[in-house]
Coordinates of C-alpha atoms and ligand atoms in Angstrom, one line a residue:
M185 CA 38.6 15.6 21.4
K186 CA 41.0 14.9 18.6
L187 CA 42.3 11.4 18.5
A188 CA 44.8 9.4 16.5
V189 CA 44.7 5.6 16.5
I190 CA 47.8 3.9 15.2
G191 CA 47.1 0.4 13.9
T192 CA 43.7 -0.2 12.3
G193 CA 43.1 -3.9 12.9
Y194 CA 40.4 -5.5 15.1
V195 CA 41.2 -3.3 18.1
G196 CA 42.2 -0.1 16.3
L197 CA 39.2 0.0 14.0
V198 CA 36.7 -0.7 16.8
T199 CA 38.4 1.8 19.1
G200 CA 38.5 4.5 16.4
T201 CA 34.9 4.0 15.3
C202 CA 33.5 3.9 18.9
F203 CA 35.3 7.0 19.9
A204 CA 34.0 8.8 16.8
E205 CA 30.6 7.6 17.8
T206 CA 30.8 9.6 21.0
G207 CA 31.6 12.8 19.0
N208 CA 35.4 12.7 18.9
D209 CA 37.4 13.5 15.7
V210 CA 39.4 10.4 14.9
I211 CA 42.1 9.6 12.4
C212 CA 43.2 6.0 12.1
V213 CA 46.6 5.1 10.7
D214 CA 47.8 1.9 9.2
I215 CA 50.8 0.8 7.2
D216 CA 48.6 -1.4 5.1
I217 CA 47.8 0.8 2.1
N218 CA 45.1 -1.6 0.8
K219 CA 43.4 -1.5 4.2
V220 CA 43.5 2.3 4.3
N221 CA 42.2 2.6 0.8
K222 CA 39.3 0.3 1.5
L223 CA 38.4 2.0 4.7
S224 CA 38.6 5.4 3.2
N225 CA 36.2 4.3 0.5
G226 CA 33.7 3.1 3.1
Q227 CA 34.5 -0.6 2.9
I228 CA 34.9 -2.2 6.2
T229 CA 37.9 -4.6 6.5
I230 CA 36.7 -6.9 9.4
F231 CA 33.5 -8.7 10.2
E232 CA 32.3 -7.4 13.5
P233 CA 28.6 -7.3 14.3
G234 CA 27.2 -3.8 14.5
L235 CA 30.5 -2.1 13.5
E236 CA 29.7 -1.3 9.8
K237 CA 26.7 0.8 10.6
I238 CA 28.5 3.1 13.0
F239 CA 31.6 3.1 10.9
L240 CA 29.6 4.4 7.9
R241 CA 27.7 6.9 9.9
N242 CA 30.8 8.4 11.5
Q243 CA 32.7 8.5 8.3
K244 CA 29.7 10.3 6.6
E245 CA 29.6 12.8 9.5
G246 CA 33.3 13.5 8.9
R247 CA 34.4 12.3 12.3
L248 CA 36.3 9.2 11.1
H249 CA 39.3 9.3 8.7
F250 CA 42.0 7.0 7.6
T251 CA 45.5 7.6 6.5
T252 CA 48.9 5.9 6.0
S253 CA 50.7 9.0 7.4
I254 CA 51.4 9.0 11.2
E255 CA 52.6 12.6 10.8
E256 CA 49.2 13.7 9.4
A257 CA 47.3 11.7 12.0
I258 CA 49.1 13.0 15.1
E259 CA 49.6 16.6 14.0
N260 CA 46.4 17.9 15.8
A261 CA 45.7 14.9 18.0
Q262 CA 45.6 15.4 21.7
V263 CA 45.4 11.7 22.3
I264 CA 47.3 8.9 20.4
F265 CA 46.2 5.3 20.8
L266 CA 48.6 2.5 19.9
A267 CA 46.6 -0.5 18.7
L268 CA 49.6 -2.4 17.2
P269 CA 50.3 -6.1 17.0
T270 CA 52.2 -7.8 19.8
P271 CA 52.7 -11.2 18.3
P272 CA 54.7 -13.9 20.1
G273 CA 58.4 -13.8 19.5
E274 CA 60.4 -17.0 19.0
D275 CA 60.8 -17.5 22.7
G276 CA 57.1 -16.8 23.4
S277 CA 57.6 -13.3 24.8
A278 CA 55.5 -10.5 23.3
D279 CA 57.3 -8.9 20.3
L280 CA 57.4 -5.2 21.0
S281 CA 59.1 -4.1 17.8
Y282 CA 55.9 -2.7 16.3
I283 CA 55.2 -0.6 19.3
L284 CA 58.8 0.6 19.9
N285 CA 59.3 1.4 16.2
V286 CA 56.2 3.6 16.3
A287 CA 57.5 5.1 19.6
T288 CA 60.7 6.0 17.8
V289 CA 58.8 7.7 15.0
L290 CA 56.6 9.6 17.6
G291 CA 59.8 10.9 19.3
K292 CA 60.7 12.7 16.1
L293 CA 57.3 14.1 15.6
L294 CA 56.3 15.3 19.1
K295 CA 56.8 19.1 19.6
P296 CA 58.3 20.4 22.9
D297 CA 55.7 23.1 23.3
G298 CA 52.7 20.7 23.1
Y299 CA 51.2 18.0 25.3
K300 CA 49.8 14.6 24.1
V301 CA 48.8 11.5 25.8
I302 CA 50.1 8.3 24.2
I303 CA 47.9 5.4 25.2
D304 CA 49.0 1.8 24.8
K305 CA 45.9 -0.3 24.0
S306 CA 48.0 -3.3 22.8
T307 CA 48.5 -6.1 25.2
V308 CA 52.0 -5.7 26.4
P309 CA 54.2 -7.0 29.2
V310 CA 54.8 -5.1 32.4
G311 CA 57.4 -2.3 31.9
T312 CA 56.4 -1.5 28.3
S313 CA 55.1 2.0 29.1
E314 CA 58.6 2.8 30.4
K315 CA 60.1 1.3 27.2
V316 CA 57.8 3.4 25.0
K317 CA 58.7 6.5 27.0
S318 CA 62.4 5.8 26.7
A319 CA 62.2 5.1 22.9
I320 CA 60.3 8.4 22.4
L321 CA 62.8 10.4 24.5
L322 CA 65.8 8.7 22.8
S323 CA 64.7 9.6 19.3
A324 CA 63.6 13.1 20.1
G325 CA 65.9 15.9 19.1
S326 CA 65.3 17.9 22.3
D327 CA 64.0 17.4 25.8
I328 CA 60.3 16.7 25.3
S329 CA 59.7 14.8 28.6
H330 CA 57.0 17.3 29.7
A331 CA 55.3 17.1 26.2
F332 CA 53.7 13.7 26.7
D333 CA 52.6 11.0 29.0
V334 CA 52.5 7.3 28.3
V335 CA 49.4 5.6 29.6
S336 CA 48.5 1.9 29.7
N337 CA 44.9 1.3 28.8
P338 CA 44.5 -2.4 28.0
E339 CA 41.5 -3.5 25.9
F340 CA 39.1 -6.2 27.0
L341 CA 36.8 -6.3 24.0
R342 CA 35.8 -9.7 22.7
E343 CA 35.7 -10.2 19.0
G344 CA 32.1 -11.0 17.9
V345 CA 30.7 -8.5 20.5
A346 CA 33.4 -5.9 20.3
V347 CA 31.2 -2.9 19.7
E348 CA 28.9 -3.8 22.6
D349 CA 32.0 -4.4 24.8
F350 CA 33.6 -1.2 23.8
M351 CA 30.5 1.0 24.1
K352 CA 29.5 -0.6 27.5
P353 CA 32.6 -2.0 29.1
D354 CA 32.4 -3.9 32.4
R355 CA 35.3 -1.7 33.4
V356 CA 37.9 0.6 31.9
V357 CA 41.4 0.0 33.3
I358 CA 43.8 3.0 33.1
G359 CA 47.4 2.8 34.2
T360 CA 49.0 6.2 34.9
T361 CA 50.0 8.4 37.8
S362 CA 49.9 11.7 35.8
D363 CA 47.1 14.0 36.9
K364 CA 47.0 15.6 33.4
A365 CA 46.5 12.2 31.8
I366 CA 44.0 11.1 34.4
K367 CA 41.8 14.1 33.6
I368 CA 41.9 13.5 29.8
M369 CA 41.3 9.7 30.1
N370 CA 38.3 10.4 32.4
D371 CA 36.8 12.8 29.9
L372 CA 37.4 10.4 27.1
Y373 CA 35.7 7.4 28.7
A374 CA 32.9 9.2 30.7
P375 CA 30.3 8.6 27.9
F376 CA 31.0 4.8 28.0
V377 CA 30.5 4.3 31.7
R378 CA 27.3 6.3 32.3
Q379 CA 25.6 3.2 33.8
G380 CA 28.1 3.3 36.6
N381 CA 30.7 0.7 35.6
P382 CA 34.0 1.7 37.0
I383 CA 37.0 3.5 35.4
I384 CA 39.8 1.9 37.5
F385 CA 42.9 4.0 37.8
M386 CA 46.1 2.3 38.8
D387 CA 49.8 2.4 38.1
E388 CA 51.1 1.4 34.7
H389 CA 52.6 -1.9 35.8
S390 CA 49.3 -3.1 37.4
A391 CA 47.3 -2.1 34.4
E392 CA 49.7 -4.0 32.1
L393 CA 49.5 -7.1 34.3
T394 CA 45.7 -6.8 34.6
K395 CA 45.2 -7.6 30.9
Y396 CA 47.4 -10.7 31.0
A397 CA 45.8 -11.9 34.3
A398 CA 42.3 -11.6 32.8
N399 CA 43.1 -13.5 29.6
A400 CA 45.2 -16.1 31.5
F401 CA 42.4 -16.6 34.0
L402 CA 39.9 -17.2 31.3
A403 CA 42.2 -19.6 29.5
V404 CA 42.6 -21.5 32.8
K405 CA 38.8 -21.7 33.2
I406 CA 38.2 -23.0 29.7
T407 CA 41.0 -25.5 30.1
F408 CA 39.8 -26.7 33.5
M409 CA 36.4 -27.5 31.9
N410 CA 38.2 -29.3 29.0
E411 CA 39.9 -31.5 31.5
I412 CA 36.7 -32.1 33.4
A413 CA 35.2 -33.1 30.0
Q414 CA 38.0 -35.6 29.5
L415 CA 37.1 -37.1 32.9
C416 CA 33.4 -37.2 32.0
E417 CA 34.2 -39.3 29.0
R418 CA 36.2 -41.7 31.0
L419 CA 33.8 -41.9 34.0
G420 CA 30.5 -41.9 32.2
A421 CA 29.4 -38.5 33.4
D422 CA 27.9 -35.7 31.2
V423 CA 29.9 -32.5 31.1
D424 CA 26.7 -30.5 30.4
M425 CA 25.2 -31.6 33.7
V426 CA 28.5 -30.9 35.6
R427 CA 28.7 -27.5 33.9
K428 CA 25.2 -26.6 35.1
G429 CA 25.9 -28.1 38.5
I430 CA 28.9 -25.9 39.1
G431 CA 27.9 -22.8 37.1
S432 CA 25.0 -22.1 39.3
D433 CA 27.5 -21.5 42.2
E434 CA 27.9 -17.7 42.1
R435 CA 31.6 -18.1 43.1
I436 CA 32.2 -20.0 39.9
G437 CA 29.7 -18.3 37.5
K438 CA 28.0 -19.7 34.3
R439 CA 30.3 -18.2 31.7
F440 CA 33.4 -19.7 30.1
L441 CA 32.4 -23.2 31.3
F442 CA 31.6 -24.7 27.9
P443 CA 34.1 -27.4 27.0
G444 CA 35.2 -27.7 23.4
I445 CA 38.2 -28.3 21.1
G446 CA 40.5 -25.8 22.8
Y447 CA 40.8 -22.0 22.9
G448 CA 42.2 -20.2 19.9
G449 CA 42.2 -16.6 18.6
S450 CA 44.7 -13.9 18.5
C451 CA 44.8 -13.3 22.2
F452 CA 44.6 -16.3 24.6
P453 CA 47.3 -18.4 23.1
K454 CA 49.9 -15.6 22.7
D455 CA 49.0 -13.9 26.0
V456 CA 49.2 -17.1 28.1
K457 CA 52.6 -17.8 26.4
A458 CA 53.8 -14.3 27.0
L459 CA 52.8 -14.3 30.7
A460 CA 54.6 -17.6 31.3
K461 CA 57.7 -16.1 29.6
S462 CA 57.4 -12.9 31.7
S463 CA 57.2 -15.0 34.8
S464 CA 60.2 -17.0 34.0
E465 CA 62.2 -13.8 33.4
V466 CA 61.6 -12.8 37.0
N467 CA 62.4 -16.4 38.2
Y468 CA 58.9 -17.4 38.8
D469 CA 57.7 -20.7 37.4
F470 CA 54.0 -20.1 36.6
K471 CA 53.2 -23.8 36.6
I472 CA 49.5 -23.6 36.0
L473 CA 50.1 -21.7 32.7
K474 CA 52.4 -24.4 31.4
S475 CA 49.8 -27.0 32.0
V476 CA 47.1 -24.9 30.4
M477 CA 49.2 -24.6 27.2
E478 CA 50.0 -28.3 27.2
V479 CA 46.3 -29.3 27.7
N480 CA 45.1 -26.8 25.1
E481 CA 47.5 -28.2 22.4
L482 CA 46.0 -31.7 23.0
Q483 CA 42.5 -30.5 23.1
K484 CA 42.6 -29.0 19.6
L485 CA 42.9 -32.5 18.3
H486 CA 40.4 -34.1 20.7
L487 CA 38.1 -35.3 18.0
I488 CA 40.8 -36.9 15.8
P489 CA 41.2 -40.2 17.7
K490 CA 37.4 -40.5 17.8
I491 CA 37.3 -40.0 14.0
K492 CA 40.2 -42.4 13.4
A493 CA 38.6 -45.1 15.6
Y494 CA 35.2 -44.8 13.7
F495 CA 37.0 -45.3 10.4
N496 CA 39.1 -48.2 11.6
N497 CA 42.3 -46.1 11.9
D498 CA 42.4 -45.5 8.2
L499 CA 41.5 -42.0 6.9
S500 CA 43.2 -42.2 3.6
G501 CA 40.8 -41.4 0.8
K502 CA 38.1 -40.3 3.3
H503 CA 36.5 -37.0 2.7
F504 CA 35.3 -34.7 5.6
A505 CA 33.0 -31.7 5.8
I506 CA 34.0 -29.1 8.3
W507 CA 31.5 -26.5 9.5
G508 CA 33.3 -23.5 11.0
L509 CA 36.8 -22.1 10.5
S510 CA 36.8 -19.0 12.6
F511 CA 38.2 -19.5 16.1
K512 CA 34.8 -18.6 17.6
P513 CA 31.4 -17.6 16.1
N514 CA 30.6 -14.0 14.9
T515 CA 34.1 -13.2 13.7
D516 CA 36.1 -13.7 10.6
D517 CA 39.3 -14.1 12.7
I518 CA 41.0 -17.4 12.1
R519 CA 44.2 -16.8 14.1
E520 CA 45.0 -20.0 16.0
A521 CA 41.6 -21.5 15.2
P522 CA 41.3 -25.1 16.2
A523 CA 39.7 -26.0 12.8
F524 CA 43.1 -25.5 11.2
Y525 CA 44.9 -27.9 13.5
M526 CA 42.2 -30.5 12.7
I527 CA 42.5 -29.9 8.9
D528 CA 46.3 -30.3 9.1
A529 CA 45.9 -33.6 10.9
L530 CA 43.2 -34.9 8.5
L531 CA 45.2 -34.0 5.4
E532 CA 48.3 -35.6 6.9
M533 CA 46.4 -38.8 7.3
G534 CA 45.4 -38.8 3.6
A535 CA 41.9 -37.4 4.0
T536 CA 40.4 -34.5 2.0
V537 CA 38.3 -31.7 3.4
S538 CA 35.5 -29.4 2.3
A539 CA 34.8 -26.5 4.6
F540 CA 32.3 -23.8 5.1
D541 CA 32.2 -20.8 7.4
P542 CA 29.7 -18.0 7.3
E543 CA 32.4 -15.2 7.6
A544 CA 35.9 -16.6 7.6
M545 CA 36.1 -18.0 4.0
A546 CA 38.2 -15.2 2.5
N547 CA 40.7 -15.2 5.4
S548 CA 40.9 -19.1 5.3
K549 CA 41.5 -19.2 1.6
Q550 CA 44.5 -16.9 2.0
V551 CA 46.0 -19.4 4.5
L552 CA 44.9 -22.7 3.0
G553 CA 44.9 -21.9 -0.8
D554 CA 43.8 -25.1 -2.6
K555 CA 44.7 -27.5 0.2
I556 CA 41.0 -27.9 0.9
K557 CA 37.7 -27.3 -1.0
F558 CA 35.7 -24.2 0.1
A559 CA 32.0 -24.9 -0.2
D560 CA 29.4 -22.3 -1.0
G561 CA 27.1 -23.2 1.8
Q562 CA 27.0 -25.5 4.9
Y563 CA 25.1 -28.2 3.0
D564 CA 27.3 -28.0 -0.1
A565 CA 30.2 -28.9 2.1
L566 CA 28.6 -32.2 2.8
E567 CA 28.6 -33.4 -0.8
N568 CA 30.5 -36.8 -1.0
A569 CA 31.7 -36.4 2.6
D570 CA 32.1 -39.4 4.8
A571 CA 31.3 -37.5 8.0
L572 CA 30.6 -34.0 9.3
I573 CA 32.9 -32.3 11.8
I574 CA 31.8 -29.2 13.6
A575 CA 34.6 -26.8 14.7
T576 CA 32.8 -23.5 15.4
E577 CA 29.5 -22.9 17.2
W578 CA 27.9 -20.5 14.6
N579 CA 24.2 -20.1 15.4
E580 CA 23.2 -21.3 12.0
F581 CA 24.7 -24.7 12.7
R582 CA 22.6 -25.2 15.8
T583 CA 19.4 -26.4 14.3
P584 CA 20.3 -27.8 10.9
D585 CA 18.2 -29.9 8.5
F586 CA 19.3 -33.3 9.7
E587 CA 17.5 -35.0 6.8
R588 CA 19.7 -33.1 4.3
I589 CA 22.7 -34.0 6.4
E590 CA 21.7 -37.7 6.4
K591 CA 21.1 -37.7 2.6
S592 CA 24.4 -36.0 1.8
L593 CA 26.8 -37.9 4.0
K594 CA 28.2 -41.3 3.1
Q595 CA 28.2 -42.3 6.7
K596 CA 25.6 -41.0 9.1
A597 CA 28.3 -39.6 11.4
I598 CA 28.9 -36.3 13.1
F599 CA 31.9 -35.3 15.2
D600 CA 31.0 -32.2 17.1
G601 CA 33.7 -30.2 18.8
R602 CA 31.2 -27.7 20.3
N603 CA 28.5 -29.9 21.7
L604 CA 25.7 -28.3 19.6
F605 CA 23.2 -31.1 19.6
D606 CA 21.1 -32.9 22.2
L607 CA 22.3 -36.5 22.8
Q608 CA 18.8 -37.9 22.9
A609 CA 17.8 -36.1 19.7
M610 CA 20.8 -37.5 18.0
Q611 CA 20.0 -41.0 19.2
N612 CA 16.5 -40.7 17.9
L613 CA 17.7 -39.5 14.6
G614 CA 20.0 -42.5 14.4
F615 CA 23.3 -40.6 13.9
H616 CA 26.7 -41.8 15.0
Y617 CA 27.5 -38.7 17.2
E618 CA 30.5 -37.9 19.2
S619 CA 31.1 -34.7 21.1
V620 CA 33.2 -33.4 24.0
G621 CA 32.7 -34.7 27.6
R622 CA 29.5 -36.6 26.8
S623 CA 28.7 -40.2 25.9
A624 CA 29.2 -41.3 22.3
I625 CA 26.0 -42.2 20.5
H626 CA 26.6 -45.2 18.3
A627 CA 24.4 -45.6 15.3
Ligands
NAD154 N1 41.8 -8.8 18.7 C1 41.3 -8.8 19.9 O1 40.3 -9.3 20.2 C2 42.1 -8.0 21.0 C3 41.5 -7.7 22.2 C4 42.2 -7.1 23.2 C5 43.5 -6.7 22.9 N2 44.1 -7.0 21.8 C6 45.5 -6.6 21.6 O2 45.5 -5.4 20.7 C7 46.6 -5.4 19.9 C8 46.2 -5.3 18.4 O3 45.5 -6.5 18.1 P1 44.6 -6.6 16.8 O4 43.8 -7.9 16.9 O5 43.8 -5.4 16.6 O6 45.7 -6.8 15.7 P2 45.6 -6.7 14.1 O7 46.7 -7.5 13.6 O8 44.2 -7.0 13.7 O9 45.8 -5.1 13.8 C9 47.1 -4.5 13.9 C10 47.2 -3.5 12.8 O10 48.3 -2.7 13.0 C11 48.9 -2.4 11.7 N3 50.3 -1.9 11.8 C12 51.4 -2.7 12.0 N4 52.5 -1.9 12.1 C13 52.0 -0.6 12.0 C14 52.6 0.7 12.0 N5 53.9 0.8 12.1 N6 51.9 1.8 11.8 C15 50.6 1.6 11.6 N7 49.9 0.5 11.6 C16 50.6 -0.6 11.8 C17 48.7 -3.7 10.9 O11 48.7 -3.4 9.5 C18 47.3 -4.1 11.4 O12 46.2 -3.5 10.6 C19 47.4 -6.7 20.2 O13 48.4 -6.4 21.2 C20 46.3 -7.6 20.8 O14 46.9 -8.5 21.7 C21 43.4 -7.7 20.8

């Protein structure tokens, strides 16, 4: 099939590359000319494990192209994916301007004698598919209502394992009632569900809401565990034990039960906010979401009072090493990453920071400039630091050289927002060690 993907960010690039991998001809469009130039020259623009290899292979085979021209991209495409940003607007609702602007352009380009399926992959509020349809019809010069269908096909990939998630999805959700579109979507996704995972067809509204419900549910689950962690610290329980104790109950499940310093990323924060806003617009007060947002804001700074207390409430002139800047491991995405909230708080209190992240340094430098020092390696970050703070659970931080850490740090203190280390081991090593939902180890 011939496909166009409009928006070549995390979702668009993975979507385009993975559909090329199953033999489709794909053209990805972006307004960012630098991005398109890099991609056209075989340079991948995001870090996503496994993506580069299939990106290069499909580009070499001539199945994956990049352009800045929507016109060129959609000319022969039967299927058009919208993988555009839907950032939070000022009131928290999803900003649909990227999507609706492109819909307006599509209205001018679609021909009355053809048929194309326009698929919304962005996360959008209920009713967006109708808005996209109306915007297309409004800008079209003639009646083209029979020349396209708008389908909702929310994306559930996780950054860091996006290729695996896309190639072998737990499920594919498709919102449409058009028989023509159902057939095309079925053909398109058949290679991805050969092991029997379902393609679930439903109406557009249910598909749009499914995506928000999934992300909001996961945010609730993480936040619940973060609150249990708070209780553990106050009651002398160990959150790791509680996690294992409840996770072995099949109704609860083992995943998403790890407490930490709050959820971040480009999806959960904005999607929880947008769902709360959508709810209020239909006079429903979605109370649990409000609590989730409130708790998560506090959780991002969970380590700060512990650090302050250790340094007698005076951080001025103190220097901290931070390991991890991305919002989670295996990605270079720093959007809403908890590390940045901590850095702001530390700088505000007069401290300085050296940070290291295996993949997110370039993106972080763009945001932070010279506000902090960017170290060449995880151990370089420790130079002259008073203590180490762990913000992201990259695998390479899990079994570090503790002797090197001890030699470099001025104080033998680690504040761990991801519970990477065993408490007994830290006690034996003689570190001052504080984590989330577990007893503090005092050196
Ligand atoms: N990132 C994720 O893990 C993830 C997962 C599931 C769903 N989503 C949803 O997918 C959507 C896209 O997210 P993302 O993370 O890929 O965003 P992104 O910011 O990484 O990518 C969006 C891309 O669209 C481009 N763009 C903007 N306006 C354009 C236009 N008019 N024409 C062509 N390109 C244009 C931008 O330059 C950018 O490259 C969002 O709605 C997001 O909520 C994201």
